[in-house]
Short mmCIF file of C-alpha atoms and ligand atoms in Angstrom, two decimals:
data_model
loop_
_atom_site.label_atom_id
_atom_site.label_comp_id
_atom_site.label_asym_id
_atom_site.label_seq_id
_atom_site.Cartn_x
_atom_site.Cartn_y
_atom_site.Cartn_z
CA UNK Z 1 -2.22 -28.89 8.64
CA UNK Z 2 1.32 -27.81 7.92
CA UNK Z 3 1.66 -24.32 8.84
CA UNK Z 4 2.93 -22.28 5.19
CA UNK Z 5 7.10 -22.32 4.81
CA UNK Z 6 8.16 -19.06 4.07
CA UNK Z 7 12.02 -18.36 3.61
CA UNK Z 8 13.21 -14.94 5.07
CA UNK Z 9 16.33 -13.97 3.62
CA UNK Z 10 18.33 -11.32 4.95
CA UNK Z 11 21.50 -9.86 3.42
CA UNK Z 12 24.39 -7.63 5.05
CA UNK Z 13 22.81 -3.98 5.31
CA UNK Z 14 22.07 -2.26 8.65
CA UNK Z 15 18.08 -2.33 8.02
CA UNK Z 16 18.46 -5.93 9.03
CA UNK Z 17 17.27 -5.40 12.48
CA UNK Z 18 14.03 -4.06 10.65
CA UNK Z 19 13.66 -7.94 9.64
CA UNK Z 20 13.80 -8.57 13.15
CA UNK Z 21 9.60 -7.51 13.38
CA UNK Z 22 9.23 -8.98 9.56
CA UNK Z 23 10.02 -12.67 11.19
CA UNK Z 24 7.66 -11.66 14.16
CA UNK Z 25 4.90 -10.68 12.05
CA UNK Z 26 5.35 -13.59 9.66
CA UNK Z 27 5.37 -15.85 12.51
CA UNK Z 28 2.83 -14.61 14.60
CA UNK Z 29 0.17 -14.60 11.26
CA UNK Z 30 0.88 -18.36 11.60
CA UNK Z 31 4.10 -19.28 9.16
CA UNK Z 32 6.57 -21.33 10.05
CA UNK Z 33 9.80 -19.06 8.80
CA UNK Z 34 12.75 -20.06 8.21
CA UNK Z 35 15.87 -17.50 8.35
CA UNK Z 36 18.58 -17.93 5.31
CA UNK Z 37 21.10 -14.29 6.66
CA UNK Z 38 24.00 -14.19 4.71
CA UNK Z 39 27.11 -13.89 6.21
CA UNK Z 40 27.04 -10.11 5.77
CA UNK Z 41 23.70 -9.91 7.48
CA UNK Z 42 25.28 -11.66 10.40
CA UNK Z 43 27.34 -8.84 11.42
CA UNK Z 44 24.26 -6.53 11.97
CA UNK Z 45 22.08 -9.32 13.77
CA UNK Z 46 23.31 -12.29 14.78
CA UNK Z 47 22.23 -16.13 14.68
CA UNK Z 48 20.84 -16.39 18.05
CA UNK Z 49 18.16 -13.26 16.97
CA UNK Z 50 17.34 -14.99 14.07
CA UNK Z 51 16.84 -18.67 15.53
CA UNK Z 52 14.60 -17.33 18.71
CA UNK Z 53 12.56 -15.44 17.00
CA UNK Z 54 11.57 -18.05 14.04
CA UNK Z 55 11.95 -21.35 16.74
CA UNK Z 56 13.99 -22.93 13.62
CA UNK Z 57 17.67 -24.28 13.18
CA UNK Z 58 19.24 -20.93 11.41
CA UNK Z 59 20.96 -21.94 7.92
CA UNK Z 60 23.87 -19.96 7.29
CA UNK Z 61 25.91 -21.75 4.81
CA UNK Z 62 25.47 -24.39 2.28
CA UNK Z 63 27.73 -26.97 4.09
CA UNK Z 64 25.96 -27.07 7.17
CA UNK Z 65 23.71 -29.99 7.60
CA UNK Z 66 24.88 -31.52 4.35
CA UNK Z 67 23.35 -34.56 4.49
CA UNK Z 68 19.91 -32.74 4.41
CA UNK Z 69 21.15 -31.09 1.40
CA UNK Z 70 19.71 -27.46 2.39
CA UNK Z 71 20.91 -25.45 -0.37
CA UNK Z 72 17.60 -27.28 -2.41
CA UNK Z 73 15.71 -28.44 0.05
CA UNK Z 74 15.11 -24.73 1.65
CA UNK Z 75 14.15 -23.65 -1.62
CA UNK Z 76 12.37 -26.13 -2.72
CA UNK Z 77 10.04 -26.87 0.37
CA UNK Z 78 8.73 -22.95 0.59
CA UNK Z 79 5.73 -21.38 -0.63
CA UNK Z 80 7.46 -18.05 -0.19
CA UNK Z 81 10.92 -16.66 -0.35
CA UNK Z 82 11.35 -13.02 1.08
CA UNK Z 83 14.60 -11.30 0.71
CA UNK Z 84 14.47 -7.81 3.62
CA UNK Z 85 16.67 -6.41 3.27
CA UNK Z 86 17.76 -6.89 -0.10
CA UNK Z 87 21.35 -5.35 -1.21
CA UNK Z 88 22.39 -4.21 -4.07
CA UNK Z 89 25.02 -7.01 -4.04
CA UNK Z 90 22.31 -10.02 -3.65
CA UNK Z 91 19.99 -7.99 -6.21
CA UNK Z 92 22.80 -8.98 -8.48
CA UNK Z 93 23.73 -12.30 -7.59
CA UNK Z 94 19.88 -13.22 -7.66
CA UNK Z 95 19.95 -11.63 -11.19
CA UNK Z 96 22.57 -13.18 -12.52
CA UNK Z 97 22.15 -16.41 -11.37
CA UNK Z 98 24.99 -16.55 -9.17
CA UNK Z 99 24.97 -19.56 -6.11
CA UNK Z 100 27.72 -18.84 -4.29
CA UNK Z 101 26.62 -19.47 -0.47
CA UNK Z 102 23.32 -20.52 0.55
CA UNK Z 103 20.68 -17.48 0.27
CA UNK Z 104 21.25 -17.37 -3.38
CA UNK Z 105 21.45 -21.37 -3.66
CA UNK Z 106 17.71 -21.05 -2.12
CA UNK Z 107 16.54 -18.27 -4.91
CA UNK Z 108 17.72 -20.55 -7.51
CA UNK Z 109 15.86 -23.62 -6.40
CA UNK Z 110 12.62 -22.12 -5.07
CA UNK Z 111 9.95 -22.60 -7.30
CA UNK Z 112 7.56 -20.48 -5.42
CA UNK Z 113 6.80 -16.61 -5.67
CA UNK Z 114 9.67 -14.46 -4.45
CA UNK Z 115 9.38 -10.85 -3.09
CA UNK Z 116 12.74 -8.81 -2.74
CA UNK Z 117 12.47 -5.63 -0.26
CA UNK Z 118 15.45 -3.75 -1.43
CA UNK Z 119 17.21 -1.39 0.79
CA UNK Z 120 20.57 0.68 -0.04
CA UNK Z 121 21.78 4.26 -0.24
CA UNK Z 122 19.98 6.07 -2.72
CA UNK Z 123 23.27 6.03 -5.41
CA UNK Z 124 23.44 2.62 -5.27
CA UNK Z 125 19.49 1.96 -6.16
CA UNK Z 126 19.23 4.50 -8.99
CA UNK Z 127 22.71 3.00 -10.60
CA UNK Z 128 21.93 1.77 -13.99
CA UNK Z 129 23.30 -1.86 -13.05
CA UNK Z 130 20.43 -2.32 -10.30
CA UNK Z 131 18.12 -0.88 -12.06
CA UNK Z 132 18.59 -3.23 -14.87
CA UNK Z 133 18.62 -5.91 -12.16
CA UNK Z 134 15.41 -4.90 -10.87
CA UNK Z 135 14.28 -5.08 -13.93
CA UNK Z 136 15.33 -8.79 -14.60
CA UNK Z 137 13.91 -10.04 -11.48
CA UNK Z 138 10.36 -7.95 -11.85
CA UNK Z 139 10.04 -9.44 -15.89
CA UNK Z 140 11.10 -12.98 -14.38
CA UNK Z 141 8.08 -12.42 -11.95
CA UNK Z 142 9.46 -11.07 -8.75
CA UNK Z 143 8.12 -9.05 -6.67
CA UNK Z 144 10.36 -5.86 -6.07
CA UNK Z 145 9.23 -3.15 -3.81
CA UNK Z 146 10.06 -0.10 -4.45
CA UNK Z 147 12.12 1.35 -1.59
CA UNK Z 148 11.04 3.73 0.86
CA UNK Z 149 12.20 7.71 1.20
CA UNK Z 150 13.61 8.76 3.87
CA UNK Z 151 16.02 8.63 6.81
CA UNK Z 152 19.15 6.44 5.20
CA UNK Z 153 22.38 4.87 7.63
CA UNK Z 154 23.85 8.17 8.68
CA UNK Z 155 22.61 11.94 8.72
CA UNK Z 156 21.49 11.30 4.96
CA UNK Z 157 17.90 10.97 3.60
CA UNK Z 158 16.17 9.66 0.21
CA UNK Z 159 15.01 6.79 -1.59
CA UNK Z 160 16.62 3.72 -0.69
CA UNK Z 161 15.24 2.71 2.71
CA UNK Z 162 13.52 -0.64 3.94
CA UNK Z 163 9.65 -0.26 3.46
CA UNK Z 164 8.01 -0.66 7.03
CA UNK Z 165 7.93 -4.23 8.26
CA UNK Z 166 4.49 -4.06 8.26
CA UNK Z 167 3.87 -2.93 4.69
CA UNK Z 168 6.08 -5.68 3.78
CA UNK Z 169 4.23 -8.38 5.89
CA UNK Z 170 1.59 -6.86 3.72
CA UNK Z 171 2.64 -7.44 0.31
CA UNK Z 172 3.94 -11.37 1.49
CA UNK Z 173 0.45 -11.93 2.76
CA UNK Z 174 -1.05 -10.94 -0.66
CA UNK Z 175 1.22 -12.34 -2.79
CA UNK Z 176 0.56 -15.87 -0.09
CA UNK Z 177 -3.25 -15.37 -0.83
CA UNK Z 178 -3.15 -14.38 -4.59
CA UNK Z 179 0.11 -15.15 -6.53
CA UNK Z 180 1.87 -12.69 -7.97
CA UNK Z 181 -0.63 -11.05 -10.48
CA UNK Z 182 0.53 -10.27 -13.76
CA UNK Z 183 1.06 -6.71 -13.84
CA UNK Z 184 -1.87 -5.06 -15.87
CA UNK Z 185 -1.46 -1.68 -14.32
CA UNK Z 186 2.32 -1.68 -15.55
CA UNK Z 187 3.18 1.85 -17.24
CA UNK Z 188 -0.22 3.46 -15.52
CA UNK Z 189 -0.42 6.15 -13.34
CA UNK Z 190 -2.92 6.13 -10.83
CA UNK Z 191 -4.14 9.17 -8.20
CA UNK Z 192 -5.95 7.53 -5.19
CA UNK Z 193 -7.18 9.89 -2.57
CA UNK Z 194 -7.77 8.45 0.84
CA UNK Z 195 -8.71 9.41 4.31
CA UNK Z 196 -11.25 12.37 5.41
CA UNK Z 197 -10.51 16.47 5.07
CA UNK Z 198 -10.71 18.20 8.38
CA UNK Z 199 -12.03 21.99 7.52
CA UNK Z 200 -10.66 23.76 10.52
CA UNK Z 201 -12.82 26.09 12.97
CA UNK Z 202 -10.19 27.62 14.74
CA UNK Z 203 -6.78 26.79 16.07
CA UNK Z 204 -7.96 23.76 18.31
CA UNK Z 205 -10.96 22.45 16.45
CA UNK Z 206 -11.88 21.45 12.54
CA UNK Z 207 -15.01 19.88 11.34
CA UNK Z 208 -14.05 16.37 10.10
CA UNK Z 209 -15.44 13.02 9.79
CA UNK Z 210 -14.55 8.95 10.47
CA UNK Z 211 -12.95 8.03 7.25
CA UNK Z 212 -9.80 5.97 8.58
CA UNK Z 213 -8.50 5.89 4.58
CA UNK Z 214 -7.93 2.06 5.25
CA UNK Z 215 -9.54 1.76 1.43
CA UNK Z 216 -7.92 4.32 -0.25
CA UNK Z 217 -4.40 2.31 0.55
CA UNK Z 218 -6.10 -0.90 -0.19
CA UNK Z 219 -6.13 0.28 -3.59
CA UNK Z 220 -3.16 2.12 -3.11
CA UNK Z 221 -0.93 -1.17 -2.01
CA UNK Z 222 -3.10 -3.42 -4.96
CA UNK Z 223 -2.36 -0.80 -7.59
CA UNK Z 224 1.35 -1.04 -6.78
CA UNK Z 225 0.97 -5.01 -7.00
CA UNK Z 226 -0.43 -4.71 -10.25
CA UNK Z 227 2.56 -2.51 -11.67
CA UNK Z 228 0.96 1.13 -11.59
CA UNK Z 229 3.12 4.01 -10.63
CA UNK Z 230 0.81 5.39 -7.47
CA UNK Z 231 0.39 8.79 -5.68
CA UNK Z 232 -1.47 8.43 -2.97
CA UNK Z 233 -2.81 12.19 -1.44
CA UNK Z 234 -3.92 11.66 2.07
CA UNK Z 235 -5.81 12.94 4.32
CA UNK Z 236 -5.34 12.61 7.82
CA UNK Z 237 -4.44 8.91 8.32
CA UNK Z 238 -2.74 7.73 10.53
CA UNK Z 239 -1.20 4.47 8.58
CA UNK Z 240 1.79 3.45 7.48
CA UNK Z 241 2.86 4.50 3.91
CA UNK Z 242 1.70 1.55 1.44
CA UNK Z 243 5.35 0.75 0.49
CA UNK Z 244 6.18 1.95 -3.47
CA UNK Z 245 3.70 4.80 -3.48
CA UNK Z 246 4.34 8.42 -3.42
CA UNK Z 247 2.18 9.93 -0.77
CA UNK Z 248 1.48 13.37 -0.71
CA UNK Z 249 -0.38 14.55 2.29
CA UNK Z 250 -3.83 17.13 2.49
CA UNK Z 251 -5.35 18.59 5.39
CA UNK Z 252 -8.67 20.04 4.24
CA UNK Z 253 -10.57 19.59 1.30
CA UNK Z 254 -9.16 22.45 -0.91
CA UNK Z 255 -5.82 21.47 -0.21
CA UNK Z 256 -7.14 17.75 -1.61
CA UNK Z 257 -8.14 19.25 -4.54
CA UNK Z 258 -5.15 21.30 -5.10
CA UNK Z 259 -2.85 18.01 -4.66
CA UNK Z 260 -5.14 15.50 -6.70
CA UNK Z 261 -5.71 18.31 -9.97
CA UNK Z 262 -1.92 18.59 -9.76
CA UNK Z 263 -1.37 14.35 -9.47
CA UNK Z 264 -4.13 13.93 -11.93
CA UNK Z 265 -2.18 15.85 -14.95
CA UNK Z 266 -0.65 12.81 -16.75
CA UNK Z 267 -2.79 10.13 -14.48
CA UNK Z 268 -4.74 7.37 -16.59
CA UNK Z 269 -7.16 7.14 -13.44
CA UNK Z 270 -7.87 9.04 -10.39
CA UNK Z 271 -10.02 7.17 -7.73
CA UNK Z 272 -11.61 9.67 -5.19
CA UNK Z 273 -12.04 7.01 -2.13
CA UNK Z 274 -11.44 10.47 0.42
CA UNK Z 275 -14.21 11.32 2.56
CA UNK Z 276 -14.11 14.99 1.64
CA UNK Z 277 -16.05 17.49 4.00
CA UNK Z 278 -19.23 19.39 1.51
CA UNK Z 279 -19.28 22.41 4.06
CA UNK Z 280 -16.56 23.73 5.45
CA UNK Z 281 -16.69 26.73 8.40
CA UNK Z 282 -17.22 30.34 6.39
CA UNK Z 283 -14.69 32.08 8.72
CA UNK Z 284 -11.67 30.57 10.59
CA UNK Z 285 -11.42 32.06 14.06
CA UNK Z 286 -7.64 33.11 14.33
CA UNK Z 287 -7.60 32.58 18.17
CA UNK Z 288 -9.96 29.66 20.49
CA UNK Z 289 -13.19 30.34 20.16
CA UNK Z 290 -14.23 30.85 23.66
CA UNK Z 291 -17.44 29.84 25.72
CA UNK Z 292 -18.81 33.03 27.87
CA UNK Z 293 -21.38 32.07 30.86
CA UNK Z 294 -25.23 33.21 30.20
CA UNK Z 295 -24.38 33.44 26.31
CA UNK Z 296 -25.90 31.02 23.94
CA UNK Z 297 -22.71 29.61 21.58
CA UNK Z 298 -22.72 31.61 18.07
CA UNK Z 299 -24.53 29.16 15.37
CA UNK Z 300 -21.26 28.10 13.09
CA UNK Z 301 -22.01 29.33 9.40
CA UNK Z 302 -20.98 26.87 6.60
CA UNK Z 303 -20.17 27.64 2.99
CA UNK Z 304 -19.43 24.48 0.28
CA UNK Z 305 -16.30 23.23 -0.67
CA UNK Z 306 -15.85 22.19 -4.04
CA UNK Z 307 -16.97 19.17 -5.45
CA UNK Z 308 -13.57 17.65 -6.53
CA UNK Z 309 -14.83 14.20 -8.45
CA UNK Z 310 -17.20 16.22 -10.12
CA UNK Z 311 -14.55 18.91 -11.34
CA UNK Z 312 -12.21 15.73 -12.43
CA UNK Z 313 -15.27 13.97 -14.49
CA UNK Z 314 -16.12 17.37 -16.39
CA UNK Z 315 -12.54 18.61 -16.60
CA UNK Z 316 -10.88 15.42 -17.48
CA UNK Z 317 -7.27 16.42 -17.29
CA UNK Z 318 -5.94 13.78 -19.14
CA UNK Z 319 -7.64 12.63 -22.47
CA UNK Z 320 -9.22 9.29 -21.90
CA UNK Z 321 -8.86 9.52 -18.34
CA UNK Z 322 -10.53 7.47 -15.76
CA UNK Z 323 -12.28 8.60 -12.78
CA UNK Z 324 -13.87 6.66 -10.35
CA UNK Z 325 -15.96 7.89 -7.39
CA UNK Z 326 -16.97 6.66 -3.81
CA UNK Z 327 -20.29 6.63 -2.54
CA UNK Z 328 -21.01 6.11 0.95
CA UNK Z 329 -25.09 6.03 1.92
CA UNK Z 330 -27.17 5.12 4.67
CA UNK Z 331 -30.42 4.83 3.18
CA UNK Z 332 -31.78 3.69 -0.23
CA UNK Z 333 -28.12 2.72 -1.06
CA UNK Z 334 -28.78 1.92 -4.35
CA UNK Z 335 -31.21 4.34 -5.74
CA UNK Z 336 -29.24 6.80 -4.28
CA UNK Z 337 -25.48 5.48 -6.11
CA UNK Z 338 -27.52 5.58 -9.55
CA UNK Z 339 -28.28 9.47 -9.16
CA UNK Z 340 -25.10 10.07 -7.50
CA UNK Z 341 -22.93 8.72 -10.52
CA UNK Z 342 -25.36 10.16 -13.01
CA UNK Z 343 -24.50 13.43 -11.30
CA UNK Z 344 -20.97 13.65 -10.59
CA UNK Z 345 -20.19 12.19 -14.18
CA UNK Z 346 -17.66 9.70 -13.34
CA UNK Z 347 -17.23 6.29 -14.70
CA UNK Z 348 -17.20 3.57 -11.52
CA UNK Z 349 -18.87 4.32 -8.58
CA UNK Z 350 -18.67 2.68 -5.39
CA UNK Z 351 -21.21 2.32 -3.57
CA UNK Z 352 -21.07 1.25 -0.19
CA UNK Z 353 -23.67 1.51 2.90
CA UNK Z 354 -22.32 3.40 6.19
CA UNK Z 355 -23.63 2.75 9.57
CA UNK Z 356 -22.38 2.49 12.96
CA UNK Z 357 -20.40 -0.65 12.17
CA UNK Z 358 -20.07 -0.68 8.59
CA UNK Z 359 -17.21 0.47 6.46
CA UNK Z 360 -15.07 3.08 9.00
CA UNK Z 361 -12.50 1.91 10.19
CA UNK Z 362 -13.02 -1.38 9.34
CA UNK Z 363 -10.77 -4.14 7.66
CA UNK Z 364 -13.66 -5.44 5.51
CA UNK Z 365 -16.25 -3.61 3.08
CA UNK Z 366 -19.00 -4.84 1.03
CA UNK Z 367 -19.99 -2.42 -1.83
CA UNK Z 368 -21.64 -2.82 -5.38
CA UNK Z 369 -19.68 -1.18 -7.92
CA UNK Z 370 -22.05 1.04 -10.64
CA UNK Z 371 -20.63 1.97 -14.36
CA UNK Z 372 -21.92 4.30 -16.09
CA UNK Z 373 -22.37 2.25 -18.91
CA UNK Z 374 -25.49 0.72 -16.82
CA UNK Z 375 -23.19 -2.25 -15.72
CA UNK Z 376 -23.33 -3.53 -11.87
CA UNK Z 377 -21.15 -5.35 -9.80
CA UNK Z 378 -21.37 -6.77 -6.49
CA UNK Z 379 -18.71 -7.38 -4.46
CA UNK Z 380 -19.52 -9.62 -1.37
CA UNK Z 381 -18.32 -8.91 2.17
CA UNK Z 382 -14.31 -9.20 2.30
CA UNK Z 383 -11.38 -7.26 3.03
CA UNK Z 384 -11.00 -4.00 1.97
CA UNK Z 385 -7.96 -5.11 -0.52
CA UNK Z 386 -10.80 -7.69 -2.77
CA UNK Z 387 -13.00 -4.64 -2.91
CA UNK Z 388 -9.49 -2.55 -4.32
CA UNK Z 389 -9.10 -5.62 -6.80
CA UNK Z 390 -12.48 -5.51 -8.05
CA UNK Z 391 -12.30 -2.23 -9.14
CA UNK Z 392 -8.92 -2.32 -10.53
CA UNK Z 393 -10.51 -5.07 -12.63
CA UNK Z 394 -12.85 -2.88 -13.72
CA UNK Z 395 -10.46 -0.21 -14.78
CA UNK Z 396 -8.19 -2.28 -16.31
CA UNK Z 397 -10.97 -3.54 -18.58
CA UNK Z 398 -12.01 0.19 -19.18
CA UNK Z 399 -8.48 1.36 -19.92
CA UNK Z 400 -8.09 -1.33 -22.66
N1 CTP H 501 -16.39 14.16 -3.17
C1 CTP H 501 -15.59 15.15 -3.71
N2 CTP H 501 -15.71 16.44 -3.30
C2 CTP H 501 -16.62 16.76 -2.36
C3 CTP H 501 -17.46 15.76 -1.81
C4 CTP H 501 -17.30 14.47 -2.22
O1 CTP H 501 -14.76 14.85 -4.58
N3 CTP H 501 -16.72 18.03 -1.97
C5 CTP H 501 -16.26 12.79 -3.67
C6 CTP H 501 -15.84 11.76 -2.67
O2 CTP H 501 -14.43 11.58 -2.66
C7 CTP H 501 -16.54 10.50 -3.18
C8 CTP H 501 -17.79 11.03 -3.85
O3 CTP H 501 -17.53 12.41 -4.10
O4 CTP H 501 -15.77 9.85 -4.16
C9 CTP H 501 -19.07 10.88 -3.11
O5 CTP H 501 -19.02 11.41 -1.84
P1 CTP H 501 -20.33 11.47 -0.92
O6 CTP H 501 -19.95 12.15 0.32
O7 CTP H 501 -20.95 10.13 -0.81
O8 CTP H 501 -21.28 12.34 -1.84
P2 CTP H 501 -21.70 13.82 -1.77
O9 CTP H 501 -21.27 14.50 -3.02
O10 CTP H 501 -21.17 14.40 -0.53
O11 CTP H 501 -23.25 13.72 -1.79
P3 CTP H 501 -24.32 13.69 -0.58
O12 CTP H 501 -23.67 14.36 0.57
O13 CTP H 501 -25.47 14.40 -1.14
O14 CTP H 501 -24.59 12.23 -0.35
#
């Protein structure tokens, strides 16, 4: 079988070396990539980069090769044209239709979805011409990610930078597997809280739990797919931010609270997918807590932490607001999700079984979804990002 054609285009700004490990990824997950740089681009990485890394010919203008005709054939031979980094400049050109070397010849004949990872100084992306731009491109059925905060060129930071390679490997993969879904989470806000709290014991030690929050931004990196605006609290991961969501980040479970009530204000629906510790210690120990020989250790007293889904489902902070629990049991799974969603109040709840293999820390979940208007659905083993869809679905219907 042919392996997939994706197009990588890269235009002139210095996060073009960060495209470098985009064409590695793309080509070690088995694409064959081709590499349209402008001519921009090519002073920050140059043609011999781009050709040994993809094992193509590198296209750089439209009359190379002219008797192959490449500024159609590119385009029309891919299932999937990436733009990383995408200026400001080709955000326009690709707007307005404009062919003037062979990157933009490509966007114009590619019939396939396209996925633009935009990366400037922060001025340049919040000036009302590329934001109009954006816009064009996003209602023509782009895919734009939002750029990344942080570290710009020089001594500078804020929005503006090139999402992680990986995140962006991320979003080409799903859009590869799925299309570009219409947006039905456009103009939502959604609160997602991922990861596990760790309720410290003293300086060196917290009690804590497995959650890896790989879920939480599945549904975090879906819901931006589908259009929502995301904040994503969590909770000591250790993954990269899901590019286009705001994270906001919570130690233990009272600080999780704090951040999610404050998210949840003006969100349509908060999904709790955190592993949130019940107990936490009843007194922190301000130094190491230290072992002395011929004592017994000092039992560790535990008071509870608040239940923050089942504040959210009583509290509601939002008229009409969704709220969505997780469940995670290891006996009588189902019985067990019924009572636990009659409980906490909330609408959806996810309930998944836990054991030594199952769920942590893995790429793939399996998990029956309860309503509480009696409804049921299963969702068969798969990765963690079909689970995310699945209940998006579900919300989507809800919020409608
Ligand atoms: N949860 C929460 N606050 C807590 C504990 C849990 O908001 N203090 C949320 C979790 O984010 C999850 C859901 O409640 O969405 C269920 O968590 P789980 O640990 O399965 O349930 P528990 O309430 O802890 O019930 P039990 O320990 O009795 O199974």
């Amino acid at each position: 079988m042919a392996r997939p054609q994706v197009v990588l285009g890269v235009s002139g700004g210095i996060a073009a070396y960060k495209a470098c490990e985009l064409l590695r990824r793309l080509t070690e997950s088995g694409h064959d990539v081709r590499v349209v740089p402008t001519d921009s681009a090519l002073h920050f990485v140059g043609e011999a980069t781009w050709s040994a890394l993809s094992g193509n010919p590198v296209s750089t203008r439209v009359w190379d090769d002219v008797h192959q005709v490449p500024h159609v054939r590119i385009g029309q031979g891919a299932e999937l044209v990436v733009v990383a980094p995408a200026t400001a400049d080709v955000l326009a050109r690709a707007a307005h239709g404009l062919a003037g070397d062979l990157l933009t010849n490509t966007l114009l004949t590619a019939r396939c979805p396209v996925v633009f990872a935009p990366a400037m100084h922060t001025e340049m992306w919040e000036h009302p011409a590329t934001q109009e731009n954006v816009a064009t491109l996003r209602r023509r059925g782009c895919v734009v990610v939002e750029p990344a905060v942080g570290r710009l060129t020089g001594a500078d930071t804020g929005k503006g930078r090139l999402p992680e390679p990986a995140e962006i490997h991320e979003v080409c993969r799903r859009v590869l597997a799925r299309g570009v879904l219409p947006p039905d989470l456009r103009g939502r806000h959604v609160v997602i809280s991922a990861g596990g709290t760790r309720e410290p014991l003293d300086p060196v030690r917290y009690l804590g739990n497995r959650s890896s929050g790989k879920q939480g931004y599945a549904l975090a990196r879906t819901a931006v797919a589908r259009g929502a605006r995301v904040t994503l609290v969590a909770a000591n991961t250790a993954l990269p931010d899901p590019a286009g969501a705001d994270v906001v980040t919570a130690g233990t479970a009272e600080q999780l609270r704090e951040a999610v009530l404050k998210a949840a204000a003006d969100a349509d629906a908060v999904v709790m997918a955190a592993a949130v510790a019940d107990f936490r210690p009843a007194a922190y120990a301000p130094g190491k807590i230290k072992k002395r020989d011929g004592e017994d250790p000092a039992p560790v007293a535990l008071v509870r932490n608040p239940d923050i889904l089942a504040e959210l489902s009583a509290s509601r902070p939002r008229p009409g607001q969704l709220v969505v629990g997780f469940a995670a049991e290891t006996d009588d799974v189902l019985a067990n999700g019924r009572a636990k969603l009659a409980r906490k109040g909330c609408d959806l709840l996810v309930v998944n079984e836990v054991g030594e293999r199952k769920a942590f820390g893995s790429e793939e979940n399996e998990a029956v979804i309860l309503a509480a208007d009696g409804s049921e659905t299963s969702v068969p083993y798969g990765p963690k990002e079909a689970l995310a869809d699945r209940v998006w679905d579900l919300v989507v219907t809800r919020l409608t």
